[in-house]
Amino acid sequence: MALSSTVHVSDFIRAAVREDLATGRFTYVRTRFPPEPNGYLHIGHAKAMAIDFEIAREFGGTCNLRFDDTNPTKEEQEYVDAIIEDVRWLGYQWDGLYFASDYFEQLYEFAVKLIKKGKAYVCDLSPEELREYRGTLTQPGRESPWRNRSVEENLDLFARMRAGEFPEGSRTLRAKIDMASGNLNLRDPVMYRIIRTPHHRTGTRWCIYPTYDFAHGQCDSIEGVTHSLCSLEYEDHRPLYEWFLRELEIFSPRQIEFARLNLSYTVLSKRKLLRLVQEGHVRGWDDPRMPTLRGLRRRGYTPSAIRDFCARIGVAKANSIVDIAMLEHSLRDELNKTAPRVMAVLRPLRVVIENYPEGQTEWLEAINNPEDPSAGTRLVPFSRELYIEQDDFMENPPPKFYRLSPGREVRLRYGYFIRCNEVVKNAQGQVVALRCTYDPETRGGSAPDGRKAKATIHWVSAAHALPIEARLYDHLFTRPDPDEAEDFLSVLNPHSLEVVNAFIEPSVAGSPVGKHYQFERLGYFVVDPDSTPERLVFNRSVTLKDEWAKIAKQG
Ligand code: ATP
Ligand code: MG
């Protein structure tokens, strides 16, 4: 896969749309993005949106946002509101905003039409019996004893189902198709079931609800959708989608399926994500470890990075798992160009520069973003006591360790060369501070006598540093394919969050929530909403190590 990207390719969906316009099957293009409001949107939905919205735009067409709200037992207004906000946040603007529940009356009329044609019947089998009568992939189904009710009886019973005369689960309306079909979806599928739970929009007006299969294609048709683009699991439903439209003799959109996005080290099913939230494995839908759009936003993902990722993965027909490193690459790529650099120390080790005057502060000029000269410079304070990263010091260094150790010199970024003369330990023998000296001739980072420092490390001035909380993340699961585990919760990564008390240079004081920085040598970080005026909280969005560039080069 090429790393340079984003000019989109011609995939099989775009080819099909182009063909439909050329042959005159359709004279315009209209798509829809149809979330069910039973959870928050995740990165898989971003892929679907990229396809729905962008194809419509490319062909000068329109795209509706339509809520597939046909099951009141699982749906809530909270999810509707969140989905609207997340679609906007991702940068997509819909043409019409609709709800399947807007069409309940019309869908009811459609059902009546099928009854009158002898193509639908009221069935009294219980849910268990329905399952049993349906048969399996190797065994044909059995016809319901209620299959041959008269049109009059069916019309009467269906009206009484609507009127609330029957208990939940006692009756369904089914399409009369073929109980011997090799496609289980065509074995007299249920069109309506009785559900007594109030609906978040229609309240108690209805007690019968259309199934996904009966609602989806008819909603598409009512809206004049030309291309109903959905994920692969609906491929087997397409013959049914087409059967309803044909029997109803209404406008017939074309359904085209694409592969679902699967991402390594995470799960993309609302049901599983809901369990993570409900059982307290994460802090909420917007936990920065979640693959939800809210989680990704809080983690520091930008809408443009997510859209770039969707463009890079493209549209495939076969299911596969995309490496999460590719998503990280898209963010890193963007933040490299846009995020100001600052110095922060995550695991501080105190350094005292014994030949530096007490009480003196120098303000050293630092470059805000080497990738963007217009970002300018800032001043960072330097003084006698500093913090450096514990990892940048070793008392007994192995051969290839070039950073600080006793008797060695190292360059401080934007500052001076310092030499470590002595190690200060506590009673447990741990190194708690370093006694160092600096060479005043090396300000700006080079020595007049031409001697070199083998490494440059970051630092902050102890007297000026701001204490911050930094939240460091790892994958949510220990396996790249948690869906394949017997129980996905058993492969949760117990170390997916590490919280450290860190120090940062004072220039970041007062940064607003959502502000991005590169902490030099440590990664890209974003200000978290948990921040207070006294103490900023940062999430590490992504480290600086680009696993994906490595993988792509090898591939
Ligand atoms: P989930 O299994 O997570 O509940 P869903 O398919 O039930 O997902 P919907 O809200 O019904 O979720 O999906 C809205 C649209 O987004 C559908 O067209 C669906 O095909 C698409 N979609 C959902 N998940 C993915 C995914 N992982 N990759 C690509 N498209 C997806
Ligand atoms: Mg669904």
XYZ file of C-alpha atoms and ligand atoms in Angstrom:
587
model
C 0.000 0.000 0.000
C 1.414 3.368 -0.962
C 1.767 5.891 1.834
C 1.032 8.857 -0.355
C -2.645 8.702 -0.937
C -5.968 10.466 -0.603
C -6.631 11.062 -4.261
C -9.269 8.397 -4.277
C -9.091 5.433 -6.501
C -11.807 4.047 -8.636
C -13.289 1.194 -6.672
C -16.058 -1.259 -7.579
C -18.795 0.883 -6.025
C -17.802 3.997 -7.953
C -17.553 1.875 -11.085
C -21.091 0.592 -10.506
C -22.455 4.096 -9.941
C -20.757 5.352 -13.088
C -22.231 2.443 -15.031
C -25.741 3.102 -13.688
C -25.526 6.702 -14.837
C -24.148 5.676 -18.243
C -26.863 3.087 -18.858
C -29.589 5.423 -17.618
C -30.686 3.094 -14.813
C -30.520 6.235 -12.691
C -30.269 9.863 -13.752
C -28.949 11.139 -10.423
C -27.130 9.791 -7.381
C -28.548 9.667 -3.869
C -27.110 7.690 -0.969
C -27.893 7.529 2.742
C -26.049 6.801 5.951
C -28.447 4.716 8.088
C -27.258 4.275 11.700
C -29.399 2.505 14.250
C -29.529 4.748 17.368
C -28.533 1.936 19.712
C -24.994 3.081 20.487
C -22.292 5.542 19.566
C -20.630 5.703 16.189
C -17.247 4.045 15.809
C -14.446 4.100 13.269
C -16.269 1.463 11.192
C -19.119 3.909 10.758
C -16.585 6.501 9.637
C -15.685 4.176 6.796
C -19.356 3.819 5.860
C -19.828 7.587 6.005
C -16.761 8.200 3.876
C -18.308 5.931 1.255
C -21.886 7.262 1.472
C -21.150 10.970 1.696
C -18.142 11.166 -0.564
C -19.561 9.112 -3.416
C -22.695 11.283 -3.400
C -20.566 14.422 -3.505
C -18.279 13.147 -6.254
C -21.246 12.426 -8.497
C -22.980 15.710 -7.761
C -25.630 13.869 -5.763
C -27.051 13.991 -2.257
C -26.750 11.911 0.903
C -29.350 11.602 3.652
C -28.801 10.833 7.282
C -31.492 8.342 8.197
C -31.960 6.767 11.593
C -32.947 3.143 11.389
C -35.115 3.328 14.500
C -37.350 0.288 14.153
C -36.555 -1.471 17.443
C -37.586 0.592 20.501
C -36.133 -1.949 22.944
C -32.587 -0.962 22.029
C -32.815 2.637 20.883
C -32.621 5.944 22.724
C -32.762 9.670 22.065
C -29.346 10.033 23.715
C -27.856 8.030 20.858
C -29.685 10.039 18.214
C -28.242 13.287 19.591
C -24.741 11.845 19.881
C -24.791 10.446 16.354
C -25.884 13.781 14.877
C -23.071 15.514 16.712
C -20.490 12.936 15.639
C -21.458 13.007 11.950
C -21.069 16.794 11.997
C -17.806 16.568 13.877
C -16.401 14.224 11.243
C -17.158 16.939 8.716
C -20.122 15.475 6.843
C -23.230 17.445 6.000
C -26.364 15.514 5.134
C -29.022 16.717 2.738
C -32.146 15.301 4.409
C -32.416 14.153 8.020
C -34.959 11.339 8.338
C -36.103 8.612 10.665
C -37.496 5.245 9.646
C -40.177 6.002 12.236
C -41.294 8.918 10.017
C -42.469 6.265 7.584
C -44.327 3.921 9.956
C -47.744 4.780 8.504
C -46.543 4.362 4.939
C -44.770 1.111 5.767
C -47.998 -0.134 7.308
C -49.808 0.669 4.048
C -47.133 -1.210 2.108
C -47.705 -4.233 4.333
C -51.438 -4.056 3.733
C -50.757 -3.973 -0.004
C -48.741 -7.188 0.243
C -51.476 -8.849 2.282
C -53.999 -7.903 -0.380
C -51.743 -9.403 -3.044
C -51.646 -12.647 -1.074
C -47.939 -12.061 -0.389
C -48.067 -11.666 3.373
C -49.868 -13.404 6.227
C -50.349 -13.202 9.957
C -48.628 -16.110 11.674
C -49.349 -17.339 15.197
C -46.156 -19.304 15.739
C -44.189 -18.313 18.840
C -40.624 -16.985 18.411
C -39.248 -20.445 19.329
C -41.535 -22.185 16.848
C -40.604 -19.686 14.165
C -36.971 -20.577 14.627
C -37.726 -24.276 14.532
C -39.893 -24.036 11.406
C -37.240 -22.005 9.629
C -34.940 -24.983 9.095
C -31.180 -24.691 8.617
C -28.684 -24.219 5.813
C -28.872 -27.969 5.105
C -32.552 -28.513 5.913
C -35.501 -26.818 4.244
C -37.963 -25.008 6.452
C -41.538 -26.065 7.132
C -44.570 -24.079 6.155
C -46.461 -22.399 8.959
C -49.918 -23.845 9.635
C -51.171 -20.242 9.349
C -49.682 -19.674 5.906
C -52.900 -20.064 3.982
C -55.173 -17.739 5.888
C -57.518 -15.758 3.662
C -56.723 -12.179 2.683
C -59.732 -11.004 4.717
C -58.622 -12.803 7.848
C -55.055 -11.487 7.439
C -56.272 -7.913 6.975
C -58.460 -8.212 10.054
C -55.732 -9.756 12.227
C -53.088 -7.301 11.087
C -55.362 -4.346 11.911
C -55.993 -5.861 15.333
C -52.262 -6.407 15.860
C -51.848 -2.684 15.256
C -54.752 -1.908 17.586
C -52.985 -3.689 20.417
C -55.335 -6.630 20.852
C -52.602 -9.267 21.128
C -49.733 -9.807 23.552
C -46.099 -9.356 22.611
C -44.650 -12.337 20.780
C -48.044 -13.914 20.025
C -48.226 -13.031 16.322
C -46.124 -11.749 13.468
C -46.724 -10.621 9.929
C -44.643 -12.649 7.500
C -43.886 -12.399 3.808
C -45.060 -15.433 1.827
C -42.035 -16.395 -0.227
C -40.443 -19.847 -0.135
C -39.780 -22.060 2.888
C -37.477 -24.261 0.788
C -35.259 -21.420 -0.425
C -31.532 -21.955 -0.087
C -31.406 -18.394 1.268
C -32.773 -18.432 4.807
C -33.769 -14.782 4.494
C -36.379 -15.804 1.927
C -38.074 -18.404 4.155
C -41.156 -16.328 4.895
C -39.271 -13.615 6.802
C -40.974 -11.661 9.566
C -42.103 -8.187 8.467
C -43.769 -7.007 11.708
C -43.568 -8.024 15.324
C -45.479 -6.866 18.411
C -43.316 -4.812 20.791
C -44.812 -3.047 23.811
C -41.778 -0.912 24.697
C -42.454 2.795 24.063
C -40.490 4.274 21.152
C -38.210 7.280 21.702
C -40.007 9.237 18.963
C -43.445 7.710 18.445
C -44.106 6.872 22.092
C -46.941 4.369 22.443
C -48.582 5.218 19.116
C -47.413 1.901 17.716
C -47.131 -1.535 19.205
C -46.117 -3.277 15.979
C -42.734 -2.518 14.442
C -41.309 -3.347 11.028
C -38.158 -5.447 10.936
C -34.941 -4.109 9.423
C -35.600 -6.142 6.286
C -39.065 -4.778 5.729
C -38.166 -1.196 6.622
C -34.827 -0.582 5.001
C -35.456 -0.965 1.303
C -38.854 0.738 1.504
C -37.330 3.736 3.325
C -34.613 3.879 0.658
C -37.316 3.776 -2.007
C -39.462 6.501 -0.420
C -36.423 8.784 -0.256
C -35.460 8.073 -3.844
C -32.117 6.634 -2.807
C -30.339 5.285 -5.894
C -27.461 3.437 -4.244
C -28.010 1.777 -0.904
C -24.455 1.077 0.221
C -24.030 -1.240 3.176
C -21.648 -3.708 4.706
C -21.168 -7.260 3.563
C -23.423 -8.974 6.099
C -26.404 -7.640 4.144
C -25.400 -9.400 0.926
C -27.677 -12.358 1.728
C -30.494 -9.924 2.431
C -30.313 -8.353 -1.040
C -32.682 -10.854 -2.707
C -35.252 -10.009 -0.023
C -34.589 -6.281 -0.368
C -35.335 -6.647 -4.077
C -38.331 -8.946 -3.551
C -40.207 -6.398 -1.412
C -39.586 -3.554 -3.881
C -40.647 -5.696 -6.821
C -43.831 -6.945 -5.146
C -44.708 -3.453 -3.979
C -44.012 -2.121 -7.482
C -42.177 0.929 -6.163
C -38.941 2.701 -7.061
C -36.075 0.280 -6.733
C -32.693 1.431 -5.433
C -29.585 -0.684 -5.987
C -27.998 -2.229 -2.908
C -24.227 -2.675 -3.066
C -22.184 -4.227 -0.265
C -18.655 -3.479 0.872
C -16.376 -5.062 3.482
C -16.787 -4.004 7.079
C -13.821 -2.337 8.661
C -12.108 -4.478 11.266
C -9.229 -2.926 13.135
C -6.527 -4.851 14.980
C -6.430 -4.812 18.797
C -9.960 -3.501 19.123
C -13.597 -4.474 18.598
C -16.062 -2.678 16.331
C -19.422 -3.939 17.402
C -21.773 -1.683 19.296
C -22.892 -4.616 21.393
C -19.341 -5.336 22.547
C -18.503 -1.677 23.029
C -21.623 -1.317 25.169
C -20.413 -4.134 27.402
C -17.036 -2.444 27.858
C -18.867 0.662 29.062
C -21.570 -1.027 31.144
C -19.179 -3.369 32.910
C -16.748 -0.570 33.695
C -13.769 -1.798 31.681
C -13.438 1.728 30.279
C -14.597 5.060 31.685
C -17.322 5.632 29.102
C -18.123 5.839 25.413
C -15.560 8.618 25.092
C -12.752 6.825 26.889
C -9.651 7.571 24.787
C -9.045 3.837 24.360
C -12.410 3.315 22.667
C -12.653 3.097 18.853
C -15.763 5.281 18.999
C -15.566 8.640 17.285
C -15.938 10.209 20.748
C -13.106 8.135 22.130
C -10.892 8.910 19.173
C -11.662 12.627 19.444
C -10.763 12.652 23.114
C -7.612 10.698 22.321
C -6.613 13.534 19.991
C -7.756 12.236 16.616
C -8.833 14.957 14.217
C -11.671 14.597 11.705
C -9.196 15.066 8.861
C -6.902 12.297 10.116
C -9.865 9.892 10.320
C -11.027 10.847 6.842
C -7.498 10.420 5.532
C -7.397 6.944 7.061
C -10.702 6.046 5.399
C -9.349 7.223 2.054
C -6.202 5.138 2.504
C -8.029 1.912 3.338
C -10.312 2.390 0.359
C -13.293 0.204 -0.429
C -12.779 -3.526 -0.617
C -15.194 -6.346 -1.270
C -13.548 -8.884 1.023
C -13.408 -8.648 4.820
C -9.991 -8.211 6.397
C -8.369 -6.726 9.481
C -6.692 -3.362 9.020
C -3.611 -2.758 11.155
C -4.343 -0.105 13.785
C -0.845 1.226 13.070
C -2.275 2.552 9.817
C -4.813 4.666 11.699
C -2.053 5.965 13.954
C 0.014 6.768 10.898
C -2.707 9.041 9.519
C -2.809 11.031 12.738
C 0.953 11.229 13.133
C 1.276 12.385 9.561
C -1.077 15.286 10.185
C 0.149 16.303 13.632
C 3.732 16.287 12.414
C 2.765 19.209 10.211
C 0.489 21.027 12.623
C 1.369 20.345 16.261
C 3.654 22.797 18.077
C 6.635 21.193 19.796
C 7.191 21.566 23.505
C 9.396 19.891 26.085
C 7.907 17.762 28.836
C 9.445 15.139 31.115
C 7.274 12.142 31.913
C 9.464 10.409 34.504
C 11.538 13.146 36.041
C 15.094 12.852 37.310
C 16.493 15.958 39.001
C 19.667 17.489 37.598
C 21.599 20.144 39.510
C 24.074 22.183 37.444
C 26.486 23.104 40.161
C 28.485 25.707 38.237
C 25.356 27.554 37.066
C 24.598 30.726 39.113
C 21.870 30.306 41.738
C 18.744 32.318 41.008
C 19.665 32.955 37.345
C 17.219 32.259 34.527
C 18.047 32.400 30.825
C 15.310 32.344 28.215
C 16.419 30.195 25.305
C 14.864 30.423 21.872
C 13.119 27.220 20.755
C 11.598 26.345 17.390
C 7.862 25.723 17.538
C 7.638 23.463 14.514
C 10.536 22.544 12.248
C 7.968 21.407 9.633
C 6.319 24.819 9.608
C 8.580 27.894 9.703
C 5.541 30.166 10.055
C 4.920 28.661 13.507
C 7.828 30.790 14.777
C 9.744 30.418 18.011
C 9.176 30.700 21.742
C 11.372 31.155 24.805
C 11.979 28.371 27.306
C 13.532 29.035 30.700
C 16.854 27.482 31.694
C 18.119 27.463 35.272
C 20.321 25.647 37.763
C 17.915 22.812 38.496
C 16.335 20.814 35.707
C 14.368 17.637 35.169
C 15.449 15.147 32.568
C 13.879 11.812 31.645
C 14.962 8.908 33.892
C 15.430 6.876 30.705
C 18.039 9.323 29.469
C 20.416 8.390 32.258
C 22.168 5.110 33.069
C 24.656 4.667 35.823
C 26.254 1.667 34.128
C 25.471 2.106 30.448
C 25.718 -0.734 27.929
C 27.953 -0.095 24.880
C 25.329 1.510 22.634
C 23.825 3.858 25.219
C 24.927 7.366 24.203
C 22.917 9.493 26.582
C 23.908 10.674 30.052
C 26.017 8.583 32.432
C 28.717 9.358 34.978
C 31.655 11.163 33.335
C 29.715 11.639 30.045
C 28.570 14.723 28.256
C 25.227 15.204 26.557
C 23.562 18.121 24.751
C 20.431 19.682 26.224
C 18.006 20.622 23.461
C 18.305 24.389 22.728
C 20.684 24.656 25.709
C 24.171 23.629 26.716
C 26.364 20.582 27.007
C 26.228 19.168 30.513
C 28.473 16.569 32.144
C 27.391 14.240 34.918
C 29.911 14.210 37.751
C 28.153 12.423 40.535
C 25.066 10.408 41.303
C 22.902 11.102 44.364
C 21.039 8.072 45.770
C 18.414 7.586 48.432
C 18.524 5.072 51.259
C 17.191 2.361 48.932
C 20.049 2.953 46.524
C 17.887 4.551 43.827
C 19.289 7.441 41.821
C 17.335 10.556 42.833
C 19.469 13.347 41.403
C 22.536 14.026 39.287
C 25.263 16.522 40.119
C 26.378 18.033 36.853
C 28.326 20.933 35.378
C 27.656 22.810 32.181
C 29.985 24.346 29.613
C 28.969 28.025 29.158
C 30.695 28.027 25.742
C 28.170 25.569 24.296
C 25.032 27.690 24.431
C 22.931 26.937 21.362
C 24.277 23.411 21.155
C 27.794 23.440 19.692
C 31.240 23.557 21.270
C 33.825 26.071 19.944
C 36.528 23.399 20.158
C 34.502 21.186 17.836
C 33.876 18.341 20.280
C 30.586 16.530 19.735
C 27.862 15.380 22.049
C 26.573 11.983 20.972
C 23.018 12.655 22.050
C 20.573 15.488 22.559
C 17.987 15.140 25.299
C 14.972 17.152 26.357
C 14.546 18.764 29.750
C 12.506 21.290 31.713
C 13.567 23.885 34.267
C 12.442 22.629 37.692
C 11.612 26.082 39.040
C 9.484 26.967 36.033
C 7.939 23.606 35.136
C 4.208 23.036 35.373
C 3.079 19.784 36.944
C 0.732 17.881 34.633
C -0.952 14.517 34.497
C -0.096 12.495 31.412
C -2.220 9.515 30.401
C -0.345 7.003 28.282
C -2.291 4.419 26.348
C -1.673 1.003 24.926
C -3.969 -1.241 22.917
C -7.228 -2.111 24.615
C -6.724 -5.823 23.887
C -3.682 -8.052 24.017
C -4.653 -9.903 20.835
C -4.808 -8.353 17.368
C -8.047 -10.277 16.830
C -10.039 -10.069 20.099
C -13.194 -11.085 18.202
C -11.651 -14.518 17.703
C -11.134 -15.087 21.428
C -13.712 -17.249 23.152
C -14.541 -14.301 25.383
C -13.277 -10.958 24.134
C -13.211 -9.606 27.701
C -10.671 -12.250 28.674
C -8.100 -10.669 26.359
C -8.444 -7.115 27.667
C -5.053 -5.500 28.152
C -4.661 -4.766 31.882
C -2.011 -2.152 31.046
C -3.933 -0.159 28.467
C -3.743 2.990 30.613
C -0.774 4.331 32.538
C -1.041 7.616 34.413
C 2.129 9.558 35.204
C 2.790 12.800 37.030
C 4.958 14.773 34.680
C 6.424 18.244 34.193
C 6.134 20.534 31.220
C 7.617 23.844 30.106
C 5.545 26.877 31.162
C 4.596 27.991 27.640
C 1.634 25.583 27.596
C -0.076 27.225 30.586
C -3.731 27.914 29.888
C -3.963 25.624 26.843
C -7.570 24.882 25.907
C -9.093 21.396 25.848
C -8.336 19.723 22.523
C -5.071 21.591 21.911
C -2.426 19.361 20.335
C 1.288 19.334 21.049
C 4.237 17.227 20.204
C 6.158 16.538 23.405
C 9.637 16.271 21.927
C 10.818 12.672 21.687
C 7.694 11.381 23.497
C 4.787 11.631 21.119
C 1.748 13.714 20.300
C -0.448 14.774 23.196
C -3.772 16.558 23.507
C -5.335 18.492 26.383
C -8.060 16.382 28.051
C -11.396 17.762 29.344
C -10.430 16.597 32.851
C -7.927 19.487 32.970
C -8.380 22.184 35.621
C -6.881 25.676 35.696
C -4.365 24.365 38.243
C -3.378 21.214 36.444
C -3.525 20.243 32.809
C -4.268 16.631 31.919
C -2.842 15.299 28.656
C -3.666 12.211 26.640
C -0.965 10.715 24.501
C -2.649 10.472 21.108
C 0.122 8.507 19.467
C 3.838 7.930 19.964
C 6.461 9.140 17.503
C 7.397 5.634 16.429
C 5.808 4.950 13.079
C 5.094 1.226 12.975
C 3.064 1.623 9.819
C 5.825 3.253 7.768
C 7.975 0.251 8.633
C 5.291 -2.253 7.684
C 4.493 -0.417 4.448
C 8.157 -0.328 3.442
C 8.538 -4.058 4.014
C 5.323 -4.789 2.161
P -22.780 -2.759 14.991
O -22.609 -4.191 14.652
O -21.561 -2.100 15.494
O -23.980 -2.496 15.845
P -24.355 -1.999 12.778
O -24.115 -2.472 11.413
O -25.488 -2.594 13.483
O -23.031 -2.059 13.602
P -25.591 0.440 12.129
O -25.825 1.596 13.016
O -26.750 -0.373 11.703
O -24.533 -0.462 12.857
O -24.723 0.854 10.884
C -24.935 1.982 10.083
C -24.170 1.802 8.819
O -22.773 1.689 9.105
C -24.579 0.548 8.080
O -24.676 0.849 6.701
C -23.457 -0.414 8.341
O -23.291 -1.275 7.249
C -22.263 0.521 8.511
N -21.239 -0.066 9.380
C -21.372 -0.459 10.661
N -20.231 -0.986 11.119
C -19.329 -0.912 10.118
C -17.957 -1.298 9.958
N -17.265 -1.861 10.954
N -17.368 -1.065 8.770
C -18.048 -0.487 7.770
N -19.325 -0.112 7.837
C -19.982 -0.317 8.990
Mg -27.384 -2.510 12.221
